[in-house]
Tab-separated table of C-alpha atoms in Angstrom:
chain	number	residue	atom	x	y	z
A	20	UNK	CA	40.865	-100.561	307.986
A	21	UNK	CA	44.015	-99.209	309.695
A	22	UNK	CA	44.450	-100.537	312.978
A	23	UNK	CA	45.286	-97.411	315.374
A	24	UNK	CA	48.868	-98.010	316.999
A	25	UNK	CA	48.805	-96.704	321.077
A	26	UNK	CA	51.308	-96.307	323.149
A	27	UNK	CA	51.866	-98.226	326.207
A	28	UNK	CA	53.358	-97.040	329.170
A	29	UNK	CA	55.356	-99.946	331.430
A	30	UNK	CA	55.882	-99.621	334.809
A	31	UNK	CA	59.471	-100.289	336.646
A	32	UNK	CA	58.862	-103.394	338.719
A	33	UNK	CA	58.730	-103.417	342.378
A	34	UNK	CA	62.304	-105.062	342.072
A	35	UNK	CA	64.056	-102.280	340.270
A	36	UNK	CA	62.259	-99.516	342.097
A	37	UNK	CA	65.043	-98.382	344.784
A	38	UNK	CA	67.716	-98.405	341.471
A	39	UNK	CA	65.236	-96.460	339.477
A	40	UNK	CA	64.671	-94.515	342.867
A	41	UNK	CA	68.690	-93.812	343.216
A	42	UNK	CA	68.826	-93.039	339.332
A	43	UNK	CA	66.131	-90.276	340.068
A	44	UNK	CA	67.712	-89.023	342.775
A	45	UNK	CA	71.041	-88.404	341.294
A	46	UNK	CA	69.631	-87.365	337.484
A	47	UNK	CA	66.484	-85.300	338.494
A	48	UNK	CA	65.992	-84.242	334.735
A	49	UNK	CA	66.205	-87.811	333.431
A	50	UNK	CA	62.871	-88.974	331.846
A	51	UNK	CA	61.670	-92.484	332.330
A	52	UNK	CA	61.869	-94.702	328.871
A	53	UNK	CA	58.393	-95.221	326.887
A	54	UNK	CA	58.114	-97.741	324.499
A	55	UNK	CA	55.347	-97.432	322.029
A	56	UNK	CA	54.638	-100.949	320.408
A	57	UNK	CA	51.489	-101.934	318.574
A	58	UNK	CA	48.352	-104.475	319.525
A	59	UNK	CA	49.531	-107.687	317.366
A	60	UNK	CA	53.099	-107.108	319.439
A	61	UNK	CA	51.649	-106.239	323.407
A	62	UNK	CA	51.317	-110.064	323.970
A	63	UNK	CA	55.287	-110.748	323.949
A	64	UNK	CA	55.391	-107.994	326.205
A	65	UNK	CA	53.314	-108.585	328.789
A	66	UNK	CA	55.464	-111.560	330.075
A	67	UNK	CA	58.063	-109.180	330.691
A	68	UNK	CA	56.941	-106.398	332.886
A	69	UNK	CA	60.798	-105.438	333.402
A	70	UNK	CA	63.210	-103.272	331.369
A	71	UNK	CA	66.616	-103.243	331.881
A	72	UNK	CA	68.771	-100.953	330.362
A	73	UNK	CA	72.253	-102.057	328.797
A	74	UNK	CA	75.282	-100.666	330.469
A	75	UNK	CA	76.586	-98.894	327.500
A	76	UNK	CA	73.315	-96.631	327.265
A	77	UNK	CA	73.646	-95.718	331.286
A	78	UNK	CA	77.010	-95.523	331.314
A	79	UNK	CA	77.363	-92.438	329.514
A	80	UNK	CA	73.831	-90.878	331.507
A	81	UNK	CA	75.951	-91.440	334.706
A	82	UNK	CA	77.916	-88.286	334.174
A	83	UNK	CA	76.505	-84.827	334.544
A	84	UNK	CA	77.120	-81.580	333.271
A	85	UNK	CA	76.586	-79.609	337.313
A	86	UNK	CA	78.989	-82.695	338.407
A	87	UNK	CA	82.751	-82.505	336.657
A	88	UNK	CA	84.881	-85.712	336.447
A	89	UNK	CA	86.658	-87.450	338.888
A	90	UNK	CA	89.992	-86.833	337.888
A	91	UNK	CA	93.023	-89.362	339.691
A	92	UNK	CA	95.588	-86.745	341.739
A	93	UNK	CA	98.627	-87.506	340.984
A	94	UNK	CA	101.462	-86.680	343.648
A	95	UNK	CA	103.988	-83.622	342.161
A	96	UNK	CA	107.651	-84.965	341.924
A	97	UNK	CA	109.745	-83.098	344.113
A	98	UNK	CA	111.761	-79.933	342.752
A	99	UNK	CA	115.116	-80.284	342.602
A	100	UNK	CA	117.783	-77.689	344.037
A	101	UNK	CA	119.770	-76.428	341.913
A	102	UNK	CA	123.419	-75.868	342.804
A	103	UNK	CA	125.554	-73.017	342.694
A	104	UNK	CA	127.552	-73.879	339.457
A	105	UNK	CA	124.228	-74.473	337.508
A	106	UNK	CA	122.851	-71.052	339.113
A	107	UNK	CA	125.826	-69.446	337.182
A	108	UNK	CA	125.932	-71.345	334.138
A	109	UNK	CA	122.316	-70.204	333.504
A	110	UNK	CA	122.661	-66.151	334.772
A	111	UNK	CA	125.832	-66.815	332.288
A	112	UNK	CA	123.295	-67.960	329.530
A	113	UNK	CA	121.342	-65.552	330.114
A	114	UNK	CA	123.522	-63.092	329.881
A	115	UNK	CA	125.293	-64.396	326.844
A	116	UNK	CA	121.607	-64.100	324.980
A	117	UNK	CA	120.894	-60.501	326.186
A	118	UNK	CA	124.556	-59.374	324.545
A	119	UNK	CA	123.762	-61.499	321.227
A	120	UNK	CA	120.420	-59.334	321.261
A	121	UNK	CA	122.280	-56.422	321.386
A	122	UNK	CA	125.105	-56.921	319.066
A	123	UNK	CA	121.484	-57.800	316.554
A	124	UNK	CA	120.249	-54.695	317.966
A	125	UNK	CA	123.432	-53.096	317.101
A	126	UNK	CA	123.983	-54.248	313.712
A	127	UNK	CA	120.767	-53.490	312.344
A	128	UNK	CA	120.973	-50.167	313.555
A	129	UNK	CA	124.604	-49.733	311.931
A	130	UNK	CA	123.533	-51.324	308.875
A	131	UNK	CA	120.926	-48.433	308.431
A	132	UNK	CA	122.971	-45.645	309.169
A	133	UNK	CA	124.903	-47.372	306.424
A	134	UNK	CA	121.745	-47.418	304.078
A	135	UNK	CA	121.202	-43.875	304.872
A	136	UNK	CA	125.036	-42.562	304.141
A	137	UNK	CA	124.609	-44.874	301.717
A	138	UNK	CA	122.162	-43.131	299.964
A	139	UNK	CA	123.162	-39.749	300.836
A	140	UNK	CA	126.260	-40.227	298.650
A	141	UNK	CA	124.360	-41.364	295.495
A	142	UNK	CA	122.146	-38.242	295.816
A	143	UNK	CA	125.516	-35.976	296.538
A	144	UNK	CA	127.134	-37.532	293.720
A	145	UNK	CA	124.000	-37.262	291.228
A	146	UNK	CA	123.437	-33.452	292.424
A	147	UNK	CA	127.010	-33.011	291.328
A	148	UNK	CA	126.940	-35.316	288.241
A	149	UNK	CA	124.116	-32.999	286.950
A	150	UNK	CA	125.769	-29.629	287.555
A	151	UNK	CA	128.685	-30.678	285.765
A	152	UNK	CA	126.494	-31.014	282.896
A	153	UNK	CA	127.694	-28.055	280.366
A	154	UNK	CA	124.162	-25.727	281.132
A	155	UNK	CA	124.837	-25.874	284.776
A	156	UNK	CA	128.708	-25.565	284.935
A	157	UNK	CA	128.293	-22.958	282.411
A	158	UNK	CA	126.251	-21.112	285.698
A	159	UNK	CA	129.428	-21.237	288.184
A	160	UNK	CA	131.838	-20.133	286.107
A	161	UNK	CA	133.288	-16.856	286.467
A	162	UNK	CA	135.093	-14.238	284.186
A	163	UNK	CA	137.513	-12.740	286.124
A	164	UNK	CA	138.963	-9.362	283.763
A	165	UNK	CA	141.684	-7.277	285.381
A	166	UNK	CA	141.222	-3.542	285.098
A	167	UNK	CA	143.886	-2.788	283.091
A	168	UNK	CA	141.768	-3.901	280.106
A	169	UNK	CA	138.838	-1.512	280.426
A	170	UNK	CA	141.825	1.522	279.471
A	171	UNK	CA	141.012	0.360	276.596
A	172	UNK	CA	137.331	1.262	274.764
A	173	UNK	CA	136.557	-1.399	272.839
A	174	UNK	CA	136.506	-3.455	276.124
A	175	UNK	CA	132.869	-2.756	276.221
A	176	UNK	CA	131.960	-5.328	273.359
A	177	UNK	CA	133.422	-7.712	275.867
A	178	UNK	CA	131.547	-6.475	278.915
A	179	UNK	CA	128.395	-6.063	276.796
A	180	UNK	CA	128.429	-9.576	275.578
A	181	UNK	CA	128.761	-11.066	278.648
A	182	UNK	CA	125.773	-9.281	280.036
A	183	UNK	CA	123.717	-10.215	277.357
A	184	UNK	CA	125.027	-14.041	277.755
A	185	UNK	CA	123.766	-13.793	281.997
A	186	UNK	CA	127.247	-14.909	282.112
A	187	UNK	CA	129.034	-14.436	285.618
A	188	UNK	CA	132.315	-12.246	285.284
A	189	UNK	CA	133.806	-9.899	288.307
A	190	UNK	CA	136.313	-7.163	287.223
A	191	UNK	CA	139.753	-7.894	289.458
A	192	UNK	CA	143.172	-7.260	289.670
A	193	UNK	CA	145.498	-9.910	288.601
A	194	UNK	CA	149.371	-10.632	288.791
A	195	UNK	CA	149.736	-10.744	285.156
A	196	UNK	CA	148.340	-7.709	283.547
A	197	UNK	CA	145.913	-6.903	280.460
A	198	UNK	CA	144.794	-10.590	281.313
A	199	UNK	CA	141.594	-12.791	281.821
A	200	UNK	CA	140.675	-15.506	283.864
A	201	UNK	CA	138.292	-18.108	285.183
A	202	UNK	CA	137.090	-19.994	288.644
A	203	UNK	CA	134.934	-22.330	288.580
A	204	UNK	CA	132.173	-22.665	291.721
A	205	UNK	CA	133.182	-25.991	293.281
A	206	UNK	CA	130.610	-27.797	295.732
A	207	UNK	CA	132.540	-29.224	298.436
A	208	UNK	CA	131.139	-30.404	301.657
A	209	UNK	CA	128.422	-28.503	302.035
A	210	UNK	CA	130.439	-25.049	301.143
A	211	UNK	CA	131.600	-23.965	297.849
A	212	UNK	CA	135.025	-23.534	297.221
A	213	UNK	CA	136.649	-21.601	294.228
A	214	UNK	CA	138.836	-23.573	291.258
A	215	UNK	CA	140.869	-21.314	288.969
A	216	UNK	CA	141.285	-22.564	286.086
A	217	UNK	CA	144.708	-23.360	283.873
A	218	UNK	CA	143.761	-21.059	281.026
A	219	UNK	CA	145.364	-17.514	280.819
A	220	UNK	CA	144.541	-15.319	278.077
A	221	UNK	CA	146.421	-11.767	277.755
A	222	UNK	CA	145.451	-9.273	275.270
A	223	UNK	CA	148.435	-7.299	273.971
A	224	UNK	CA	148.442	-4.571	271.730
A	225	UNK	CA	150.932	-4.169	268.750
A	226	UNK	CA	153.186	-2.060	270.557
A	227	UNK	CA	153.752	-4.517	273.606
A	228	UNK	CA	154.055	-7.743	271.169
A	229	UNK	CA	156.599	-5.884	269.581
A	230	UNK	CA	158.395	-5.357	273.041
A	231	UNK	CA	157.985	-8.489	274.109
A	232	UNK	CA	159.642	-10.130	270.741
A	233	UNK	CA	162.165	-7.430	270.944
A	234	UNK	CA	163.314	-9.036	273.956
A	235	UNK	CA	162.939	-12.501	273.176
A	236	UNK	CA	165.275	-12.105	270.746
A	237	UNK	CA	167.762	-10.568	272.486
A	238	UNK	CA	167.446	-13.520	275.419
A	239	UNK	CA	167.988	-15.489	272.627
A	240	UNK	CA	171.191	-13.846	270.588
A	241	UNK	CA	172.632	-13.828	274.333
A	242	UNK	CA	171.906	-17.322	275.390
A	243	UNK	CA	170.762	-15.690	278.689
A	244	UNK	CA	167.483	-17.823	280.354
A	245	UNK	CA	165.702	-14.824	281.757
A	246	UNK	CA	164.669	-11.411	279.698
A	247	UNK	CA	165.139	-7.906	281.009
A	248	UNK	CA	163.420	-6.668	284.094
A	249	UNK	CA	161.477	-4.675	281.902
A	250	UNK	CA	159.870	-7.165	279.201
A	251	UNK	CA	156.161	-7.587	279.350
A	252	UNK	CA	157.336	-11.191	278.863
A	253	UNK	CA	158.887	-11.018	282.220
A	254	UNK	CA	156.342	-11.585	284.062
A	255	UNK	CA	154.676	-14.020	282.470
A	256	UNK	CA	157.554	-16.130	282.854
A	257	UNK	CA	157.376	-15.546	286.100
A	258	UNK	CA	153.938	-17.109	286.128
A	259	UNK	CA	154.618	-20.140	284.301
A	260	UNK	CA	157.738	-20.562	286.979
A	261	UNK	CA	155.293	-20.389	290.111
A	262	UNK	CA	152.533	-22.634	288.089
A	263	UNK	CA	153.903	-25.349	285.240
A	264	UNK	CA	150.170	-26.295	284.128
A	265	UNK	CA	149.128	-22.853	283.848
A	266	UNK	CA	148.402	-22.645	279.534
A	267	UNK	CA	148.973	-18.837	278.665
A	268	UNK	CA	147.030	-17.638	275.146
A	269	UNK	CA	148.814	-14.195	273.641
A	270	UNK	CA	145.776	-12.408	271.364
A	271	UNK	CA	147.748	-9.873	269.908
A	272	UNK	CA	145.526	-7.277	268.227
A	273	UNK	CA	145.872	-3.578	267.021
A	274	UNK	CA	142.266	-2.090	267.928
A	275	UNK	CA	143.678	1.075	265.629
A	276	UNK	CA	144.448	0.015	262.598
A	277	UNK	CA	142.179	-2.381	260.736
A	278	UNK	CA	143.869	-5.503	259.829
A	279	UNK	CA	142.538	-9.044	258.477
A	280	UNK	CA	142.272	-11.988	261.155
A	281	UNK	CA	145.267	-13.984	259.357
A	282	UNK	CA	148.822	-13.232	261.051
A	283	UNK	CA	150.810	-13.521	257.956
A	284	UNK	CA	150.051	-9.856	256.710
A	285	UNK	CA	150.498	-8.606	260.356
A	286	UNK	CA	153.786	-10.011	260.950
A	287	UNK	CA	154.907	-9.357	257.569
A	288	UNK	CA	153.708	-5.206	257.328
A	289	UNK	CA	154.101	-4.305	260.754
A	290	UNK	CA	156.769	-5.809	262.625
A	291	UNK	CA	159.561	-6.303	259.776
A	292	UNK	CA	158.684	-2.905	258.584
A	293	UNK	CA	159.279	-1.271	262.344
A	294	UNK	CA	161.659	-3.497	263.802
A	295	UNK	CA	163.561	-4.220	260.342
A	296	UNK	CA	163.620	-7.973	261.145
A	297	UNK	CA	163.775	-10.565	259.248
A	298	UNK	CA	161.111	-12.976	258.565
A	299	UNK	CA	163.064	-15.875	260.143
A	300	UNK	CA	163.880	-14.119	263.321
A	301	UNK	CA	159.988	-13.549	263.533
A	302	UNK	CA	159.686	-16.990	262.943
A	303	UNK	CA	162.252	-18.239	265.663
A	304	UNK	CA	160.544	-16.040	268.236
A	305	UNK	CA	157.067	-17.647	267.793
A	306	UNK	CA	159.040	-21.335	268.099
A	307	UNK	CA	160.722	-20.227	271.306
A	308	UNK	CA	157.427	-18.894	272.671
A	309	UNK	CA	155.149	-21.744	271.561
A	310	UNK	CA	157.744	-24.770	271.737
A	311	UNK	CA	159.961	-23.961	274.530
A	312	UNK	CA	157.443	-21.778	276.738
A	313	UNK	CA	153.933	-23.495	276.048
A	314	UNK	CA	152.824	-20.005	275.048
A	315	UNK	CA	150.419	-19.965	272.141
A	316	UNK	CA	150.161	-16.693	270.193
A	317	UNK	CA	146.645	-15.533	267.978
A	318	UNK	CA	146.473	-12.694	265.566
A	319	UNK	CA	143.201	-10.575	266.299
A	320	UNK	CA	141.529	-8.272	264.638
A	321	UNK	CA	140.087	-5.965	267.184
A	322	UNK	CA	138.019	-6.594	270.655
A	323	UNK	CA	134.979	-7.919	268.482
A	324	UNK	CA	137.139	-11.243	267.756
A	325	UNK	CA	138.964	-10.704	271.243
A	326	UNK	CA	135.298	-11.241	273.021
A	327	UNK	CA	134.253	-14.220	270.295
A	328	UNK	CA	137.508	-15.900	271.398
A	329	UNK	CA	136.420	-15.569	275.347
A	330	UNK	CA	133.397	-17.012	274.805
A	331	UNK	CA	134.805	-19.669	273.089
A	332	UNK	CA	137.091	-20.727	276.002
A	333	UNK	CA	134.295	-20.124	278.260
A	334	UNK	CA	131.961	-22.375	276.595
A	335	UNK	CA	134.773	-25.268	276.320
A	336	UNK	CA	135.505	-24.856	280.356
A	337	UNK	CA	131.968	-25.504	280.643
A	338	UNK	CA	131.612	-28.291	278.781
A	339	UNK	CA	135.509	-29.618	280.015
A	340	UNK	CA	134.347	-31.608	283.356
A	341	UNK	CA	131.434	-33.513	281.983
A	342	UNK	CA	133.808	-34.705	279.020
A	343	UNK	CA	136.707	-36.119	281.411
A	344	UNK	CA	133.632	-38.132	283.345
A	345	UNK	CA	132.117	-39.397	280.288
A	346	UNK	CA	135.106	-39.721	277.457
A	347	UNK	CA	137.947	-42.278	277.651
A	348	UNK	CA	141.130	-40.346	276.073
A	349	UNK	CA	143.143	-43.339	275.458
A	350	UNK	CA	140.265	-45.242	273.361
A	351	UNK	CA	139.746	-44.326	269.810
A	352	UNK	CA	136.443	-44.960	267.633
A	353	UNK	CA	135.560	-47.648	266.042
A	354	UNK	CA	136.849	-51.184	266.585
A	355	UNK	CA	140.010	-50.411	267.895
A	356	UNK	CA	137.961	-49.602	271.011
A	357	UNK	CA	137.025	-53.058	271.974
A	358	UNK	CA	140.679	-54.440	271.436
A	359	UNK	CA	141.829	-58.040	270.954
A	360	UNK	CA	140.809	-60.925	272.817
A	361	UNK	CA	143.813	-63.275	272.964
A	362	UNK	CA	142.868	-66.799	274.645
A	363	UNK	CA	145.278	-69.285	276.286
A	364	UNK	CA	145.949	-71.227	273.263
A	365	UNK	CA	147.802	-68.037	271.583
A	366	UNK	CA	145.032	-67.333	268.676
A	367	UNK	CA	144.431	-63.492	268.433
A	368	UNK	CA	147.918	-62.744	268.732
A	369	UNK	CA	148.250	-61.816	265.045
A	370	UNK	CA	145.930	-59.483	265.196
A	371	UNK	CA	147.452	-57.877	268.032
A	372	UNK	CA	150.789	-57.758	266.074
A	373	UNK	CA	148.731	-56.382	263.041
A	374	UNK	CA	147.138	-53.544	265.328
A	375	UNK	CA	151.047	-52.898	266.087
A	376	UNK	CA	151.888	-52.186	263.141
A	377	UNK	CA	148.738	-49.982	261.769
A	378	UNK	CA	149.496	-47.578	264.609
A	379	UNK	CA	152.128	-46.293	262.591
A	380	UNK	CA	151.613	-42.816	260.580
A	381	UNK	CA	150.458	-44.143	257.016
A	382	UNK	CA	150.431	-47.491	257.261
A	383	UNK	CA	147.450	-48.981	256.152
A	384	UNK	CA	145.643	-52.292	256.833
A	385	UNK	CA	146.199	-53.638	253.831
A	386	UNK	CA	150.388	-53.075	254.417
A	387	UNK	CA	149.846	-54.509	257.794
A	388	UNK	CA	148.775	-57.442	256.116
A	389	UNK	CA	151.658	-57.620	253.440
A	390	UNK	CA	153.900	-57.530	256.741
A	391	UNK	CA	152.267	-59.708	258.644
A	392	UNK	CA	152.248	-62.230	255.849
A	393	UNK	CA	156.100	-62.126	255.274
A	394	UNK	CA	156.225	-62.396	259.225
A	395	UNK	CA	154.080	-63.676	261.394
A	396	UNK	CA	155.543	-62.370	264.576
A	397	UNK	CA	157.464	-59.437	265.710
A	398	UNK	CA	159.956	-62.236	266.602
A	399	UNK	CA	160.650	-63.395	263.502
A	400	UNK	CA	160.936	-60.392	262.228
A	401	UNK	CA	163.502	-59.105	264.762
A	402	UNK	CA	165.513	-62.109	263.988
A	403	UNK	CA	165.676	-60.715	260.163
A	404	UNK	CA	166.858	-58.012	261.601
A	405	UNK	CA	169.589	-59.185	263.254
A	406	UNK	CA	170.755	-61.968	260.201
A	407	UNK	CA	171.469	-58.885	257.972
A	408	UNK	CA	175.103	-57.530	258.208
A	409	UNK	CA	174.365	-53.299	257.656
A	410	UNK	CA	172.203	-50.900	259.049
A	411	UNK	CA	170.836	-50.077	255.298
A	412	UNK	CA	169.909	-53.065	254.875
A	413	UNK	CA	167.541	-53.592	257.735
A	414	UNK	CA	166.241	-50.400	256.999
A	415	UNK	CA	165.365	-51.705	253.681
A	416	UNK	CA	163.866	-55.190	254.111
A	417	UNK	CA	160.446	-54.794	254.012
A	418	UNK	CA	160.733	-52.337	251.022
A	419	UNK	CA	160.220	-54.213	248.304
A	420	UNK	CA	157.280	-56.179	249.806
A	421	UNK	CA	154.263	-56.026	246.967
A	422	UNK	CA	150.923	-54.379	248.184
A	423	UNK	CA	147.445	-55.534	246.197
A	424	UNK	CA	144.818	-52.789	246.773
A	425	UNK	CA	142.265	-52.142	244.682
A	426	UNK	CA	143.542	-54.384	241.728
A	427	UNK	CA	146.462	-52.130	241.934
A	428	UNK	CA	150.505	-53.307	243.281
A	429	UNK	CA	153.162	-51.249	244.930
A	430	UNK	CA	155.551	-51.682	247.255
A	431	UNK	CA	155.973	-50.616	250.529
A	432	UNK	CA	158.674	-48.212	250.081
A	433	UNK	CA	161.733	-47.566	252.307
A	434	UNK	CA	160.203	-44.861	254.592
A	435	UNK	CA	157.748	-47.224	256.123
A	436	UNK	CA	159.869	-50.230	256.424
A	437	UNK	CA	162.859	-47.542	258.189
A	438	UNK	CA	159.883	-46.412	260.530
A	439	UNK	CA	158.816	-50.030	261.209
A	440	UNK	CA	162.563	-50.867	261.848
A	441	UNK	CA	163.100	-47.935	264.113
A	442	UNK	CA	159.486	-49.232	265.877
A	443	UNK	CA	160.915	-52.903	266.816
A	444	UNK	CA	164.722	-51.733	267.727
A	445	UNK	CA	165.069	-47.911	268.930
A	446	UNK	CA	166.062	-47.444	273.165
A	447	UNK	CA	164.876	-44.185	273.468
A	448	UNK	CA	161.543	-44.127	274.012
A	449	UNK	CA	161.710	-39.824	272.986
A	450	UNK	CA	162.761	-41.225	269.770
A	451	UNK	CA	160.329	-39.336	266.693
A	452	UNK	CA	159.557	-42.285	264.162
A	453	UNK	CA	158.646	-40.045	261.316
């Protein structure tokens, strides 16, 4: 049978009555301590009738939460005065930090204005990157036909097919007459500002051509440098006085008779039969015109191939811009385009003397490198040169060099090795090789 455990309350002796008295008094919520024990263990107990509690258990009851801790004062240091000098060395720190904040301030808002211009231009310059594309170039160009061609009837084809194009053309008076030119819409700080254009195309009938090489020959018999007041040729002369990169197009056509597009049968039935000329006084005119001049000259047959060859400009100004952004003139196709690379140690420079010599006119690779096996360098060569005793004989040394191609040998030949000679040793630089 279990034996039943009670609890058994001890009483604070009379000893320990004013502490337990003070306790209460300063922790009123403090409950006294009961210690349950059983039967077999009340014996031991009863001897003591006194409980003392250890310091580390009161120690911690002493404090109260309505009571906060004694805390030791301390006694502030006294503040020190400052003097004048360290008065101004901190307004001058001060000061010194509220100018670095704004030179921050002022940089950051610099660098985006920058962004922003930044990025302005790279939209301006893509807007006009993509309307120099031909489709949109092909929109601001102009036609600009001087009156004196609609005298004539079959102008209409030309009017007519510019219409139908949605092509822009304006109908104005120019200083060279019977002529046609273009401007070109140019987007230039916010405003658009007119380019004309270097091409100049005239339409002449028979009867002025004939006037105009009429005179030309004349200037020419006479050694004179200007034509007669008169000449339709005067004033284009005039033009190409006032404006050097002007290029002026003659399309001579006869909208009355019906002649093919070649200008061999024109020249030869209509102007030596009325001017009794001779083919090679034709023939001299046309070289004086084309050579000395820049004038080109094309034989028409009526205003349907007039208007097919002023379209044909038209679409090549249109396409003109985007080709001079995109296309390198000076670089050809293929692997000449990458070059060369010659390093520090001097290999690569044979095939830079073997691209030398391929630029000239029918010179192969495989006689560049027949020539560049009998000499190395241009050096060598040059001193060949220059151990031979007569100008033939230079001429001639690389004649009778053997070329292999194809299973098949033959030589060089003198007109390559004279044109190679006349390569390495010529001074004028207007020199023509060929």
């Amino acid at each position: 049978m279990s034996v039943l455990r009670r609890a058994k309350t001890w009483e604070v002796s009379d000893s320990e009555d004013s502490d337990a008295e003070k306790k209460h008094d300063s922790h009123l919520d403090e409950r006294s301590q009961t210690i349950t024990v059983s039967e077999e263990d009340e014996a031991p107990y009863n001897k003591c009738n006194t409980v003392q509690s250890s310091p580390i258990q009161t120690e911690p009851r002493q404090t109260s939460a309505l009571s906060p801790p004694r805390q030791h004062a301390t006694p502030s240091p006294a503040r020190k005065r400052r003097n004048k000098e360290e008065v101004e060395a901190d307004r001058e720190a001060a000061r010194e930090r509220r100018e670095e904040r704004e030179r921050v301030r002022t940089a950051r808002t610099q660098e985006k204005e920058e962004r922003k211009q930044e990025q302005q231009r790279r939209r301006e310059t893509a807007e006009n990157l993509k309307s120099l594309r031909p489709e949109n170039c092909l929109k601001s160009l102009t036609v600009r036909i001087d009156p004196a061609l609609l005298q004539d009837g079959g102008s209409d084809i030309l009017l007519d097919t510019l219409a139908t194009f949605d092509w822009r053309f304006s109908i104005e008076s120019h200083q060279l007459p019977h002529s046609i030119t273009w401007t070109r819409d140019v987007p230039q700080q916010g405003e658009d500002s007119l380019l004309e254009e270097e091409q100049v195309v005239l339409v002449l009938g028979l009867t002025d051509f004939m006037d105009t090489v009429v005179s030309v020959k004349k200037m020419l018999d006479s050694n004179e440098e200007q034509t007669e007041a008169g000449s339709f040729l005067s004033p284009i002369l005039e033009c190409l006085n006032r404006d050097a990169k002007k290029v002026v197009t003659l399309l001579v056509t006869d909208p009355q008779q019906d002649y093919r597009a070649d200008a061999v049968p024109l020249l030869d039935d209509t102007l030596q039969s009325k001017l009794g000329m001779e083919n090679l006084d034709v023939e001299e005119v046309l070289v004086y015109l084309q050579l000395c001049k820049n004038i080109s000259l094309v034989f028409l047959d009526g205003w349907q191939e007039v208007t097919n060859h002023v379209c044909a400009v038209t679409k090549a100004l249109s396409k003109r811009p985007f080709k001079l952004l995109t296309e390198l003139p000076f670089c050809v196709d293929g692997s000449w385009a990458s070059g060369v690379r010659v390093e520090r140690d001097g290999s690569g420079l044979i095939q830079v003397w073997s691209r030398q010599v391929q630029q000239l006119n029918r010179v192969s690779p495989t006689m560049a490198s027949t020539v560049i096996a009998a000499y190395p360098s241009p050096q060598l060569l040059l001193q060949a040169y220059q151990s031979l005793d007569s100008e033939e004989d230079r001429k001639s040394l690389l004649a009778g060099l053997l070329v292999k191609s194809g299973g098949k040998e033959r030589r060089i030949g003198p007109e390559i090795s004279a044109r190679v000679y006349r390569c390495l040793t010529a001074q004028n630089p207007q020199l023509v090789l060929d």
